[in-house]
Coordinates of C-alpha atoms in Angstrom, one line a residue:
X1 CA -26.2 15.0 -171.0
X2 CA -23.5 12.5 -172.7
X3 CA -20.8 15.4 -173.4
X4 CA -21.3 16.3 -169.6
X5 CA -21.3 12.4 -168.3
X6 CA -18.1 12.3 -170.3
X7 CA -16.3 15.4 -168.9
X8 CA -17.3 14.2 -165.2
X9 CA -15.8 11.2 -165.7
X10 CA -12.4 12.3 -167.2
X11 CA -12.2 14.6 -164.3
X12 CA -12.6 11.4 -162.3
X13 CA -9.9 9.5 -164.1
X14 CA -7.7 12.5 -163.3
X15 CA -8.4 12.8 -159.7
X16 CA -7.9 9.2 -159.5
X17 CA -4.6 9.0 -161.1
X18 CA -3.4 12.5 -159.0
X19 CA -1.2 10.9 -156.0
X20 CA -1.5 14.1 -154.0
X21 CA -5.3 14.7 -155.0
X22 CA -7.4 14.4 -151.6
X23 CA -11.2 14.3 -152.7
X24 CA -14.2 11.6 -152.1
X25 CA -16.7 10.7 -154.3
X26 CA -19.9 10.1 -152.2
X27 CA -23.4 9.1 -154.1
X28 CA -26.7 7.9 -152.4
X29 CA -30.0 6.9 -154.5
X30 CA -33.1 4.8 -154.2
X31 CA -33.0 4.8 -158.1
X32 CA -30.2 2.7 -158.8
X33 CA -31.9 1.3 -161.4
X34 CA -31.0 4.7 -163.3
X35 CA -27.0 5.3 -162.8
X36 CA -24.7 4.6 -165.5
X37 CA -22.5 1.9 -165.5
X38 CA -19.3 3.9 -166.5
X39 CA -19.8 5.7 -163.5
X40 CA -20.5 2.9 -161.1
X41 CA -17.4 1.0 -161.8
X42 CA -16.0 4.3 -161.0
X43 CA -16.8 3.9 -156.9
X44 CA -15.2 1.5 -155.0
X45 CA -17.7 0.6 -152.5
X46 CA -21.3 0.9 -152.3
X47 CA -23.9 0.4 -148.9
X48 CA -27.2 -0.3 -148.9
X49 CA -28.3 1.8 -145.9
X50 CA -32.1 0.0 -145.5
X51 CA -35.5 1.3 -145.2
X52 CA -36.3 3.2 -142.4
X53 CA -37.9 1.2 -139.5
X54 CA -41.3 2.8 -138.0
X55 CA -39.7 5.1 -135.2
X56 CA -37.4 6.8 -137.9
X57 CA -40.6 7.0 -140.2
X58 CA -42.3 8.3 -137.8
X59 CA -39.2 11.3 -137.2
X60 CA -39.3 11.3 -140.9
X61 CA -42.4 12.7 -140.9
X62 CA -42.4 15.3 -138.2
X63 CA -39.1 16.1 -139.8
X64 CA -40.5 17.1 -143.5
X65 CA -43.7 18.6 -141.8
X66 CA -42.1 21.0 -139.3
X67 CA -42.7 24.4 -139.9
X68 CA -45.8 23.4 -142.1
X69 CA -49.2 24.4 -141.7
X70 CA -50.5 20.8 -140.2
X71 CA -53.3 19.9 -137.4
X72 CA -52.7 19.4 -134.5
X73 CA -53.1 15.6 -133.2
X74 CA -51.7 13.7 -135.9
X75 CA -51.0 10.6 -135.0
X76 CA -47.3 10.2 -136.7
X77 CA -47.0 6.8 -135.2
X78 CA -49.9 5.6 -137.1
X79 CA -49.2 6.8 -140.1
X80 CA -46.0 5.4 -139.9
X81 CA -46.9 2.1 -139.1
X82 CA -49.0 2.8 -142.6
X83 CA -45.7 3.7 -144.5
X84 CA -44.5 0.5 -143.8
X85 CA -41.8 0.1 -146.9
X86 CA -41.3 3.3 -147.7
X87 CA -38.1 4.9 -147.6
X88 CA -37.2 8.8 -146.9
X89 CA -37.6 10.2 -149.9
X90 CA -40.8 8.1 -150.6
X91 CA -42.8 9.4 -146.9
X92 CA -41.2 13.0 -148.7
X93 CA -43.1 12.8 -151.7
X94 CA -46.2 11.8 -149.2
X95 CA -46.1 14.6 -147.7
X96 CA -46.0 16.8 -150.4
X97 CA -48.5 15.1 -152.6
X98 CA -50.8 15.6 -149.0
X99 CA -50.1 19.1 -148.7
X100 CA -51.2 19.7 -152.2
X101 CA -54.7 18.8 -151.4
X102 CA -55.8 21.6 -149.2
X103 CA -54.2 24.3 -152.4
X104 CA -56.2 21.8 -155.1
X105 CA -59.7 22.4 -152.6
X106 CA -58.5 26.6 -153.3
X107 CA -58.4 26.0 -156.8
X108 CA -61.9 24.0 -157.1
X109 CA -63.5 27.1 -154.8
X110 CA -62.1 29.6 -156.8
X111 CA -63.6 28.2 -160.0
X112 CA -66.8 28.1 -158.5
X113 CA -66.6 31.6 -157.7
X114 CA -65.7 31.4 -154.2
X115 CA -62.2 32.8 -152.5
X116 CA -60.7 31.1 -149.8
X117 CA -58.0 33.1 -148.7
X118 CA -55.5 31.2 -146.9
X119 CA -55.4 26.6 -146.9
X120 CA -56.7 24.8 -144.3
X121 CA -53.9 23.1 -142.5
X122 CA -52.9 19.7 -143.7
X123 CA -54.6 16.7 -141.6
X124 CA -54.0 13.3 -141.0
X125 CA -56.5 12.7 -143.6
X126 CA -54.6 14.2 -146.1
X127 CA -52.1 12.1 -145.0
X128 CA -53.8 8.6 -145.2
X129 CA -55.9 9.8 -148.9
X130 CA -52.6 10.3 -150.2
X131 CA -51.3 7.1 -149.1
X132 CA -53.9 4.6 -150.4
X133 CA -52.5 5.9 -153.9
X134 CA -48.7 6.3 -153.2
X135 CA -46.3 3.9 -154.4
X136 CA -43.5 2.6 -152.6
X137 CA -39.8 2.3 -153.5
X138 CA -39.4 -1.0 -152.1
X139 CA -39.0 -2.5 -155.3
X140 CA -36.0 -0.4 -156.5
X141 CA -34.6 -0.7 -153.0
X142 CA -34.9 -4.8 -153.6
X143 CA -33.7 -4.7 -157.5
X144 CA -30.4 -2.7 -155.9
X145 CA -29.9 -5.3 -152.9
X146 CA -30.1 -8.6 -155.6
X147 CA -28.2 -6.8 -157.9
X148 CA -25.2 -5.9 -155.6
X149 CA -25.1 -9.4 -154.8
X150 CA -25.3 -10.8 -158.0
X151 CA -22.9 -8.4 -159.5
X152 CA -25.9 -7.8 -162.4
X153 CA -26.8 -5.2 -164.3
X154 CA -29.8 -2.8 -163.4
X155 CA -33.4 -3.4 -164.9
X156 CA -33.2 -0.3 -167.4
X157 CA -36.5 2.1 -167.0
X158 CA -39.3 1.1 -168.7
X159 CA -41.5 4.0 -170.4
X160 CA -44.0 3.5 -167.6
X161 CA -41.6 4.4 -165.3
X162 CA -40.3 7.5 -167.3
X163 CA -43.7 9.0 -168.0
X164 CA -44.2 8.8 -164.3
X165 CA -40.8 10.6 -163.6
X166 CA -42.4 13.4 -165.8
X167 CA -46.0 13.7 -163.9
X168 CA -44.0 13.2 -160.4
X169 CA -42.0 16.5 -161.8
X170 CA -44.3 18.5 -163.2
X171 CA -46.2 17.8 -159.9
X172 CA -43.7 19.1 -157.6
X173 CA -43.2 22.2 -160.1
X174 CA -46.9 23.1 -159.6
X175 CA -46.6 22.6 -155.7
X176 CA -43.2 24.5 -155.6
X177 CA -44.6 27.6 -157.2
X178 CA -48.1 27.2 -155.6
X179 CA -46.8 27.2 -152.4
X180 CA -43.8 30.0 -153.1
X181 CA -46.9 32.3 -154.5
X182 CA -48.4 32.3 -151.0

């Protein structure tokens, strides 16, 4: 990871020092806490774009579930209004999270014995299950907005926080393939 950090950034330098180079450099995260400084320093400006109000959580939503298998009659508004604080990426990892619930019911039939052949659509309880145990990204978001201002460094990750990276990874790998096997 360092020997590739290093050569991104000397091809930065090199860009940047090119009068007739022509390229932008455009990052977004709700991790900030997680960038390198080196390459901070590196762009010029940065935005804080905000948290999603609940109208665009609620188009968040019916964005990332279109196409899914889902019930009809979920109340989107609602559930918005209960994803109050949570950004795109965070009503993302809802949603898949939810959708794993009807493939974990599969597994637990087919240990009894019992073959289901096909999930039950994902309902709005699904929805609200997963969100009674879902953490929000509010506190990154807020950690990047006082830093910005005070010109601060980043809190560094804390174990806990890495050895939740890894489950929230190997979770989506086991949805991923789940749901590419079907």
């Amino acid at each position: 990871m360092a020997i590739m950090k290093t050569e991104f950034m000397a091809l930065w330098d090199g860009v940047a020092t090119d009068k007739n180079a022509r390229v932008m450099v455009l990052g977004a995260t709700n991790r900030p806490s997680e960038l390198d400084e080196a390459i901070l320093r590196r762009f010029a400006q940065a935005f804080e774009i905000g948290m999603p109000d609940c109208k665009e959580r609620a188009e968040i939503l019916r964005v990332v579930l279109k196409g899914e298998r889902v019930e009809e009659g979920i109340d989107f508004d609602l559930v918005a209004r209960l994803c109050e604080d949570y950004t795109g990426s965070d009503i993302f990892e809802l949603c898949k999270k939810a959708a794993y619930l009807p493939i974990r019911e599969i597994l637990e039939e087919e240990r009894k014995g019992r073959k289901i052949p096909v999930p039950r659509a994902l309902t709005q309880m699904d929805l609200e299950k997963v969100l009674a145990t879902s953490k929000k990204t509010k506190v990154a978001a807020s950690e990047y907005s006082d830093s910005r201002l005070q010109g601060s460094v980043w809190r560094k990750p804390k174990d806990s926080d890495k050895v939740q990276a890894v489950i929230n990874g190997i979770s989506r790998l086991l949805v991923s393939g789940m749901i590419n096997q079907q």
